[in-house]
Coordinates of C-alpha atoms in Angstrom, one line a residue:
M1 CA 64.2 -42.6 -1.6
S2 CA 62.8 -40.0 0.8
D3 CA 62.3 -40.6 4.6
E4 CA 58.6 -40.7 4.1
D5 CA 58.8 -43.3 1.3
N6 CA 61.3 -45.3 3.4
G7 CA 58.9 -45.4 6.3
E8 CA 56.0 -46.6 4.1
Y9 CA 58.3 -49.3 2.7
R10 CA 59.2 -50.6 6.1
K11 CA 55.6 -50.5 7.3
G12 CA 54.5 -52.5 4.3
H13 CA 57.1 -55.2 5.0
F14 CA 56.0 -55.3 8.6
F15 CA 52.4 -56.0 7.6
I16 CA 53.5 -58.7 5.1
L17 CA 55.6 -60.5 7.7
L18 CA 52.7 -60.2 10.2
A19 CA 50.3 -61.6 7.7
I20 CA 52.6 -64.5 6.8
G21 CA 52.8 -65.4 10.5
L22 CA 49.0 -65.1 10.9
A23 CA 48.4 -67.3 7.9
L24 CA 50.7 -70.1 9.1
G25 CA 49.1 -69.9 12.5
I26 CA 45.6 -70.3 11.0
C27 CA 46.8 -73.2 8.8
T28 CA 48.3 -75.0 11.9
L29 CA 45.0 -74.4 13.8
D30 CA 43.0 -75.7 10.9
I31 CA 45.0 -78.9 10.7
L32 CA 45.0 -79.6 14.4
S33 CA 41.6 -78.3 15.3
P34 CA 38.6 -80.6 15.6
L35 CA 36.4 -77.9 14.0
Q36 CA 36.6 -79.6 10.6
G37 CA 37.4 -76.6 8.2
A38 CA 35.6 -73.9 10.1
V39 CA 38.9 -72.2 10.9
A40 CA 39.7 -71.6 7.3
V41 CA 37.4 -68.5 7.2
L42 CA 39.9 -66.7 9.4
Y43 CA 42.1 -66.4 6.3
T44 CA 40.1 -63.3 5.4
S45 CA 41.8 -61.4 8.2
V46 CA 45.1 -62.1 6.5
I47 CA 43.8 -60.4 3.3
V48 CA 42.6 -57.4 5.3
L49 CA 46.0 -57.2 7.0
V50 CA 47.9 -57.3 3.7
G51 CA 45.5 -54.7 2.3
L52 CA 47.1 -52.2 4.7
T53 CA 50.2 -52.2 2.5
H54 CA 48.0 -50.5 -0.3
R55 CA 49.7 -52.6 -2.9
Q56 CA 47.9 -54.9 -5.3
A57 CA 50.5 -57.6 -5.9
P58 CA 50.9 -58.6 -2.2
I59 CA 47.1 -58.7 -1.8
V60 CA 46.7 -61.1 -4.8
M61 CA 49.7 -63.2 -3.7
A62 CA 48.2 -63.4 -0.1
A63 CA 44.8 -64.5 -1.5
A64 CA 46.4 -67.2 -3.6
G65 CA 48.6 -68.3 -0.7
C66 CA 45.7 -68.4 1.8
A67 CA 43.6 -70.4 -0.6
S68 CA 46.4 -72.9 -1.1
L69 CA 46.9 -73.2 2.7
A70 CA 43.1 -73.7 3.2
I71 CA 43.1 -76.5 0.6
A72 CA 46.3 -78.0 2.1
G73 CA 44.8 -78.0 5.6
Y74 CA 41.6 -79.7 4.3
C75 CA 43.6 -82.4 2.5
A76 CA 45.8 -82.9 5.6
S77 CA 42.8 -83.4 7.9
H78 CA 40.2 -85.1 5.6
W79 CA 42.2 -86.9 2.9
G80 CA 40.4 -90.0 1.8
A81 CA 37.2 -89.1 3.8
P82 CA 33.9 -88.8 1.9
L83 CA 32.8 -85.3 0.9
G84 CA 30.6 -83.7 3.6
S85 CA 30.3 -80.7 5.8
P86 CA 34.1 -80.1 6.0
A87 CA 34.2 -79.8 2.3
M88 CA 31.2 -77.5 2.3
R89 CA 32.8 -75.3 5.0
L90 CA 36.0 -75.2 2.9
G91 CA 34.0 -74.0 -0.1
V92 CA 32.3 -71.3 2.0
S93 CA 35.8 -70.2 3.3
L94 CA 37.2 -70.0 -0.2
V95 CA 34.2 -67.9 -1.4
A96 CA 34.6 -65.6 1.6
L97 CA 38.3 -65.4 0.8
M98 CA 37.6 -64.4 -2.8
I99 CA 34.9 -61.8 -1.8
T100 CA 37.2 -60.3 0.8
T101 CA 40.0 -60.0 -1.8
V102 CA 37.7 -58.4 -4.4
L103 CA 36.5 -55.8 -1.8
V104 CA 40.0 -55.0 -0.6
L105 CA 41.2 -54.6 -4.2
R106 CA 38.3 -52.3 -5.0
Q107 CA 39.0 -50.2 -1.9
L108 CA 42.6 -50.1 -3.0
R109 CA 41.6 -48.7 -6.4
E110 CA 39.4 -46.1 -4.8
V111 CA 42.3 -45.1 -2.5
E112 CA 44.6 -44.8 -5.4
E113 CA 42.1 -42.8 -7.4
R114 CA 41.6 -40.5 -4.5
E115 CA 45.4 -40.1 -4.1
R116 CA 45.7 -39.3 -7.8
A117 CA 42.9 -36.7 -7.5
D118 CA 44.6 -35.2 -4.4
A119 CA 47.9 -35.1 -6.2
R120 CA 46.3 -33.3 -9.1
Y121 CA 44.6 -30.9 -6.7
R122 CA 47.8 -30.2 -4.9
T123 CA 49.6 -29.6 -8.3
I124 CA 46.9 -27.2 -9.4
F125 CA 46.8 -25.6 -6.0
A126 CA 50.6 -25.0 -5.8
A127 CA 51.1 -24.1 -9.5
G128 CA 48.1 -21.9 -9.9
G129 CA 48.9 -18.3 -11.0
F130 CA 46.1 -16.9 -8.9
P131 CA 45.8 -16.9 -5.1
I132 CA 44.2 -20.0 -3.6
W133 CA 44.2 -20.9 0.1
E134 CA 42.4 -23.4 2.3
S135 CA 41.1 -22.3 5.7
D136 CA 39.7 -23.9 8.8
W137 CA 36.5 -22.2 9.8
S138 CA 35.4 -24.8 12.3
G139 CA 35.5 -22.2 15.1
A140 CA 33.2 -19.9 13.1
H141 CA 30.9 -22.9 12.3
G142 CA 30.5 -23.8 16.0
L143 CA 30.0 -20.2 17.0
L144 CA 27.4 -19.4 14.4
H145 CA 25.5 -22.7 14.8
K146 CA 25.0 -21.9 18.5
G147 CA 22.5 -19.2 17.4
H148 CA 24.7 -16.1 17.9
P149 CA 23.5 -13.2 15.7
I150 CA 25.7 -12.4 12.8
D151 CA 26.9 -8.9 13.8
A152 CA 30.3 -7.2 13.9
C153 CA 31.2 -8.7 17.3
T154 CA 30.4 -12.2 16.3
V155 CA 32.1 -11.8 12.9
E156 CA 35.3 -10.6 14.6
L157 CA 35.3 -13.6 17.0
A158 CA 34.5 -16.1 14.2
F159 CA 37.2 -14.7 11.9
A160 CA 39.7 -14.7 14.7
A161 CA 39.1 -18.4 15.2
A162 CA 39.8 -19.1 11.5
F163 CA 43.3 -19.8 10.2
V164 CA 44.9 -20.7 6.9
K165 CA 45.6 -24.5 6.6
N166 CA 47.3 -24.3 3.2
A167 CA 48.1 -21.7 0.6
N168 CA 50.0 -21.3 -2.7
L169 CA 52.8 -18.9 -3.4
A170 CA 50.5 -16.5 -5.2
A171 CA 48.3 -16.1 -2.1
A172 CA 51.3 -15.5 0.1
C173 CA 52.6 -12.8 -2.3
L174 CA 49.1 -11.2 -2.4
F175 CA 49.2 -10.7 1.4
G176 CA 52.8 -9.6 1.4
F177 CA 54.7 -12.8 2.4
E178 CA 57.7 -14.2 0.6
R179 CA 56.9 -17.8 1.3
R180 CA 53.7 -19.8 1.5
E181 CA 54.8 -21.3 4.8
D182 CA 54.7 -17.8 6.3
L183 CA 51.0 -17.6 5.6
V184 CA 50.0 -21.1 6.7
G185 CA 48.8 -21.2 10.3
R186 CA 48.0 -17.5 10.4
S187 CA 44.7 -15.8 11.0
L188 CA 43.9 -13.1 8.4
L189 CA 42.2 -11.0 11.0
E190 CA 45.4 -8.9 11.4
L191 CA 45.2 -8.0 7.7
A192 CA 41.5 -7.2 7.7
T193 CA 39.9 -3.8 7.1
P194 CA 36.4 -2.5 8.0
A195 CA 35.3 -3.5 4.5
T196 CA 36.5 -7.1 5.3
S197 CA 34.1 -7.3 8.3
E198 CA 31.2 -6.1 6.1
A199 CA 31.9 -8.7 3.5
L200 CA 32.2 -11.5 6.1
V201 CA 28.8 -10.7 7.4
R202 CA 27.3 -11.3 3.9
I203 CA 29.4 -14.4 3.4
Y204 CA 28.5 -16.0 6.8
E205 CA 24.8 -15.2 6.2
A206 CA 24.9 -16.9 2.7
L207 CA 26.6 -20.0 4.1
M208 CA 24.2 -20.2 7.0
H209 CA 21.3 -20.2 4.5
G210 CA 22.7 -23.2 2.7
A211 CA 24.9 -21.7 -0.1
S212 CA 27.9 -23.8 -1.1
S213 CA 29.7 -21.0 -2.9
V214 CA 29.7 -17.2 -2.2
E215 CA 31.4 -14.4 -4.2
E216 CA 32.2 -11.1 -2.5
E217 CA 34.3 -8.0 -3.1
T218 CA 36.2 -6.7 -0.2
R219 CA 39.5 -5.1 0.9
F220 CA 42.5 -6.3 2.8
V221 CA 45.8 -4.7 3.8
S222 CA 49.0 -6.6 3.0
R223 CA 51.8 -7.2 5.5
T224 CA 53.7 -4.3 3.8
G225 CA 50.8 -1.9 4.4
R226 CA 49.4 -1.8 0.9
E227 CA 45.6 -1.8 0.7
F228 CA 44.2 -3.8 -2.1
D229 CA 40.7 -4.7 -3.4
I230 CA 40.1 -8.4 -3.8
L231 CA 37.3 -10.6 -5.3
L232 CA 36.8 -13.6 -3.0
Q233 CA 35.2 -16.9 -4.1
V234 CA 34.4 -18.9 -0.9
T235 CA 33.5 -22.6 -1.5
I236 CA 32.5 -25.3 0.9
P237 CA 33.6 -28.8 -0.3
P238 CA 31.2 -31.7 0.3
D239 CA 33.6 -33.2 2.9
H240 CA 34.0 -29.9 4.8
D241 CA 33.3 -31.7 8.2
G242 CA 31.9 -28.6 9.9
W243 CA 33.7 -26.0 7.9
K244 CA 37.1 -27.5 8.6
R245 CA 37.9 -27.2 4.9
I246 CA 37.0 -24.0 3.2
L247 CA 38.5 -23.3 -0.2
I248 CA 39.0 -19.6 -1.0
M249 CA 40.2 -18.2 -4.3
G250 CA 41.0 -14.5 -4.7
A251 CA 41.6 -12.1 -7.5
D252 CA 43.4 -8.7 -7.0
I253 CA 41.0 -6.2 -8.6
T254 CA 42.7 -3.1 -7.3
E255 CA 43.7 -1.9 -10.8
R256 CA 40.2 -2.8 -12.2
K257 CA 38.6 -0.7 -9.4
R258 CA 40.9 2.2 -10.0
A259 CA 40.2 2.0 -13.8
Q260 CA 36.4 2.0 -13.0
E261 CA 36.9 5.1 -10.8
R262 CA 38.9 6.8 -13.5
L263 CA 36.3 5.9 -16.1
A264 CA 33.5 7.3 -13.9
A265 CA 35.5 10.5 -13.3
A266 CA 36.2 10.8 -17.1
Q267 CA 32.5 10.4 -17.8
I268 CA 31.6 13.1 -15.3
E269 CA 34.3 15.3 -16.8
L270 CA 33.1 14.6 -20.3
A271 CA 29.6 15.6 -19.3
H272 CA 31.0 18.8 -17.7
I273 CA 33.0 19.5 -20.8
S274 CA 29.8 19.1 -22.8
R275 CA 28.0 21.6 -20.6
V276 CA 30.9 24.0 -20.8
T277 CA 31.0 23.7 -24.6
I278 CA 27.4 24.7 -24.7
L279 CA 28.2 27.6 -22.3
G280 CA 31.1 28.6 -24.6
E281 CA 28.9 28.7 -27.6
L282 CA 26.4 30.8 -25.6
A283 CA 29.2 33.1 -24.4
A284 CA 30.3 33.6 -28.0
S285 CA 26.8 34.6 -28.9
I286 CA 26.5 36.9 -25.9
A287 CA 29.9 38.4 -26.8
H288 CA 28.7 39.3 -30.3
E289 CA 25.5 40.9 -28.9
V290 CA 27.4 42.8 -26.1
N291 CA 30.0 44.2 -28.5
Q292 CA 27.6 46.6 -30.1
P293 CA 26.4 48.3 -26.8
L294 CA 30.1 48.5 -25.6
T295 CA 31.0 50.2 -28.9
A296 CA 28.1 52.6 -28.4
T297 CA 29.2 53.3 -24.8
I298 CA 32.7 54.2 -25.9
T299 CA 31.4 56.4 -28.7
Y300 CA 29.0 58.3 -26.4
A301 CA 31.6 58.6 -23.6
R302 CA 34.1 60.1 -26.1
S303 CA 31.5 62.5 -27.5
A304 CA 30.5 63.6 -24.0
A305 CA 34.2 64.2 -23.2
R306 CA 34.6 66.3 -26.4
W307 CA 31.4 68.3 -25.7
L308 CA 32.5 68.8 -22.0
A309 CA 35.9 70.1 -23.2
R310 CA 34.2 72.7 -25.3
E311 CA 31.3 73.8 -23.1
A312 CA 32.7 73.2 -19.5
P313 CA 36.5 72.8 -19.6
D314 CA 36.7 73.3 -15.8
A315 CA 34.6 70.2 -15.0
H316 CA 37.7 68.1 -14.3
E317 CA 35.9 65.4 -12.1
V318 CA 33.3 64.8 -14.8
S319 CA 36.1 64.6 -17.4
E320 CA 37.9 62.0 -15.3
C321 CA 34.8 60.0 -14.9
L322 CA 34.2 60.0 -18.6
S323 CA 37.8 59.0 -19.2
A324 CA 37.4 56.1 -16.7
I325 CA 34.2 55.0 -18.5
T326 CA 36.0 55.0 -21.8
A327 CA 39.0 53.1 -20.5
N328 CA 36.9 50.4 -18.8
A329 CA 34.6 50.1 -21.8
E330 CA 37.6 49.6 -24.1
R331 CA 39.0 47.0 -21.8
A332 CA 35.7 45.2 -21.7
A333 CA 35.6 45.4 -25.5
Q334 CA 39.1 43.8 -25.7
V335 CA 37.9 41.0 -23.4
I336 CA 34.9 40.4 -25.5
A337 CA 37.1 40.4 -28.6
R338 CA 39.3 37.7 -27.0
I339 CA 36.3 35.6 -26.2
R340 CA 35.2 35.8 -29.8
D341 CA 38.7 35.0 -31.0
L342 CA 38.7 32.0 -28.6
A343 CA 35.3 30.8 -30.0
R344 CA 36.8 31.1 -33.5
N345 CA 40.1 29.5 -32.4
S346 CA 42.0 32.5 -33.6
D347 CA 45.8 32.9 -33.0
V348 CA 47.0 34.7 -29.8
R349 CA 47.9 38.4 -30.4
H350 CA 51.5 38.8 -29.4
A351 CA 53.0 42.2 -28.7
Q352 CA 55.7 43.7 -26.6
I353 CA 54.5 44.2 -23.0
S354 CA 55.8 46.0 -20.0
L355 CA 55.0 43.8 -17.0
S356 CA 55.4 46.7 -14.6
T357 CA 52.7 48.6 -16.4
L358 CA 50.5 45.5 -16.8
I359 CA 50.8 44.8 -13.0
A360 CA 50.0 48.4 -12.1
E361 CA 46.9 48.5 -14.4
T362 CA 45.6 45.2 -13.0
L363 CA 46.0 46.3 -9.4
E364 CA 44.0 49.3 -10.2
L365 CA 41.1 47.1 -11.2
V366 CA 41.1 45.3 -7.8
Q367 CA 42.3 48.1 -5.5
R368 CA 38.8 49.1 -4.3
E369 CA 37.7 45.5 -3.6
M370 CA 41.0 44.8 -1.7
T371 CA 40.5 47.9 0.4
T372 CA 36.9 47.0 1.1
K373 CA 38.0 43.5 2.3
G374 CA 40.8 44.9 4.5
V375 CA 43.6 43.5 2.4
T376 CA 47.0 45.3 2.5
L377 CA 48.6 45.3 -0.9
T378 CA 52.4 45.4 -1.3
L379 CA 54.1 45.7 -4.7
N380 CA 57.7 44.8 -5.2
I381 CA 58.9 45.2 -8.8
E382 CA 62.5 44.9 -9.9
S383 CA 63.7 48.1 -11.5
D384 CA 64.2 48.3 -15.2
L385 CA 62.6 45.0 -16.0
P386 CA 62.9 44.1 -19.7
P387 CA 59.6 43.6 -21.7
V388 CA 58.0 40.3 -22.5
T389 CA 56.2 39.2 -25.6
G390 CA 52.6 38.1 -25.3
D391 CA 48.9 38.9 -25.3
K392 CA 48.3 41.7 -22.8
V393 CA 44.6 40.9 -22.2
Q394 CA 45.4 37.2 -21.5
L395 CA 48.3 37.9 -19.2
Q396 CA 46.2 40.4 -17.4
Q397 CA 43.5 37.7 -17.1
V398 CA 46.0 35.4 -15.4
L399 CA 47.2 38.0 -12.9
L400 CA 43.6 39.1 -12.2
N401 CA 42.6 35.5 -11.5
L402 CA 45.5 35.0 -9.1
L403 CA 44.7 38.2 -7.2
I404 CA 41.0 37.4 -6.9
N405 CA 41.7 33.9 -5.7
A406 CA 44.3 35.3 -3.2
R407 CA 41.6 37.7 -1.8
Q408 CA 39.1 34.9 -1.5
A409 CA 41.6 32.6 0.3
M410 CA 42.0 35.3 3.0
L411 CA 38.3 35.7 3.8
D412 CA 38.7 33.6 7.0
T413 CA 42.0 35.3 8.0
P414 CA 41.8 38.1 10.6
E415 CA 41.8 41.4 8.9
E416 CA 45.0 42.6 10.5
R417 CA 46.8 39.6 8.9
R418 CA 45.5 40.0 5.4
H419 CA 48.6 40.8 3.4
L420 CA 48.9 40.4 -0.4
T421 CA 52.3 40.8 -2.0
V422 CA 53.0 40.9 -5.7
R423 CA 56.6 40.6 -6.8
A424 CA 58.2 40.8 -10.3
F425 CA 61.8 39.9 -10.8
R426 CA 64.3 38.3 -13.1
K427 CA 64.6 34.5 -12.9
A428 CA 67.8 33.1 -14.3
E429 CA 69.0 35.0 -17.4
K430 CA 66.1 34.7 -19.8
H431 CA 63.0 34.7 -17.7
I432 CA 60.9 37.0 -15.6
A433 CA 58.8 35.7 -12.7
V434 CA 55.7 37.2 -11.1
E435 CA 54.8 36.0 -7.6
V436 CA 51.4 36.5 -5.8
H437 CA 51.9 35.8 -2.1
D438 CA 48.9 35.6 0.3
T439 CA 48.4 34.9 4.0
G440 CA 45.2 32.7 3.5
H441 CA 44.5 29.1 4.4
G442 CA 47.2 27.7 2.1
L443 CA 46.8 24.8 -0.3
A444 CA 44.8 21.8 0.8
A445 CA 45.6 18.1 0.1
G446 CA 45.3 17.2 -3.6
Q447 CA 47.2 20.4 -4.8
D448 CA 48.7 18.3 -7.6
N449 CA 45.3 18.6 -9.3
L450 CA 45.1 22.3 -8.8
F451 CA 45.6 23.1 -12.5
T452 CA 43.5 20.2 -13.7
P453 CA 40.3 21.3 -15.5
F454 CA 37.2 21.2 -13.3
F455 CA 39.1 20.6 -10.1
T456 CA 37.9 23.0 -7.5
T457 CA 37.8 23.3 -3.7
K458 CA 35.1 26.0 -3.8
R459 CA 31.5 25.1 -3.3
D460 CA 30.4 27.3 -6.2
G461 CA 33.5 27.1 -8.3
M462 CA 33.8 25.6 -11.8
G463 CA 37.4 24.6 -11.6
M464 CA 38.4 26.4 -14.8
G465 CA 40.3 29.4 -13.6
F466 CA 43.7 27.8 -12.9
A467 CA 43.3 25.5 -15.8
I468 CA 42.8 28.5 -18.1
C469 CA 45.9 30.2 -16.5
R470 CA 48.0 27.2 -17.3
T471 CA 46.8 27.0 -20.8
I472 CA 47.6 30.7 -21.3
M473 CA 51.1 30.2 -19.9
G474 CA 51.6 27.3 -22.2
Q475 CA 50.7 29.5 -25.2
H476 CA 53.2 32.0 -24.0
E477 CA 56.0 29.4 -23.6
G478 CA 55.9 30.0 -19.8
S479 CA 54.9 28.1 -16.8
I480 CA 52.8 28.4 -13.6
E481 CA 53.1 26.7 -10.3
A482 CA 51.8 26.9 -6.7
R483 CA 53.3 26.1 -3.3
S484 CA 52.3 26.5 0.4
N485 CA 54.1 29.0 2.5
A486 CA 55.9 27.9 5.7
K487 CA 54.0 30.4 7.8
G488 CA 50.6 29.9 6.2
G489 CA 49.1 31.0 2.9
A490 CA 50.1 30.2 -0.6
T491 CA 52.3 31.6 -3.4
F492 CA 51.5 31.4 -7.1
V493 CA 54.3 32.0 -9.5
F494 CA 54.1 32.4 -13.3
V495 CA 57.3 32.6 -15.4
L496 CA 57.6 34.2 -18.9
P497 CA 60.5 34.4 -21.3
M498 CA 62.1 37.8 -21.8
K499 CA 62.0 39.5 -25.2
T500 CA 65.1 38.2 -27.0
D501 CA 66.9 41.5 -27.5
H502 CA 66.6 42.4 -23.8
V503 CA 68.0 39.3 -22.3
H504 CA 71.1 40.9 -20.9
G505 CA 69.6 44.3 -20.0
G506 CA 68.3 45.7 -16.7
S507 CA 69.5 45.9 -13.1
E508 CA 69.0 43.7 -10.2
G509 CA 67.6 46.0 -7.5
L510 CA 64.1 45.7 -6.0
V511 CA 62.1 48.8 -5.5
P512 CA 59.3 48.3 -3.0
Q513 CA 56.1 50.3 -3.7
H514 CA 53.1 50.5 -1.4

């Protein structure tokens, strides 16, 4: 038997002994008193006293005993006398005794039913797999019913006055506590966020307008520092006694919110992909139409070069211009061909490529733009680099994209500090790495998404450049990565496998070229 049960047992015995003494005293007074049976009605107090034991058997036994004592007292005082007012008063006393007993037994059943309901409530409360807690908002009730406006200041004062009266383990774990006792007695103000205050304004307004149940989404921060989204169900029981009992149930909806955000992002990305797909189809159509003028340009440029060689062989500058027109038109034709291949999902055209030559040719394409923007170019290529296998146009597209992005990243850098370095060197035994090092603003937060399609930090960017670079590297069994520099700027590195029969060739020296 627990200490609490032992105390209840002793208290019950005390009430029974007290009731026995009171009953004997009333019986003695009834026999000796000249009131002729009027004292017997006092037996009802004995029933009330025994009712404090909250047990049915002692109440019934007390009622029977008191009735017997009342009859015995009447017989002792009026035996042999004719029936009259004493007998009538005895009957009234017995009826009062019976009514009192019935009322006490009914109250006892109501108490027992309420205790069983409370026990079920406590069982559900403690064993529930979802967070439930009971709070005392009486301080908030008094503050709001004084006519204070429901603003941020009032909400903070009201919430500070509230505290947790009871909570289950799930609620304690939700807020970062190991035991429910650690949460009981606390104010949740210390775990609130700005979103909590906004939700409380709406909750208080609804309760003040007579709502008995309010549902709101808000955000708390746990004791461990984890922010989480929660759906609150705030209910006022009928016996709240001025908001002294407020039942709150919560559901952690953090993952649901994240899933909704991911779904919204996926829908936006899908819509973007749809637009880009249409753009791709349009680009394939444009590529088909542009291919013919490019072919004509190349043909006319070559014809002009042949005519010039016959008629004016000394016009070297014009000849060089025609050669440049032919070379750039051929490169444009190759790019157009790759776009058409991409639209037809054709295979990548692999061939043996010299990275030194590819880098030099690519730098020639951007040299004028770099000079105009005040960018100092430095080229460090390891001597005798072995060739790689791949699609020359696609690899040139990767390098060109990195160079243009590096130039754009240095627009806010003072002109004297705009340095762009391109390095090519062996990495391990079977790979060659190409680094593009700039002195721009570096990588911002969220760089993990840098190679994700449609992720961009530019106002007018599409977010496809780096994603295409990564795709091309994947097709060439290579990789690409980015990192911030210690002294500012960023470095992009793409790595390609060497051609198999040149794995062990080449030297290790670096030859700087400016």
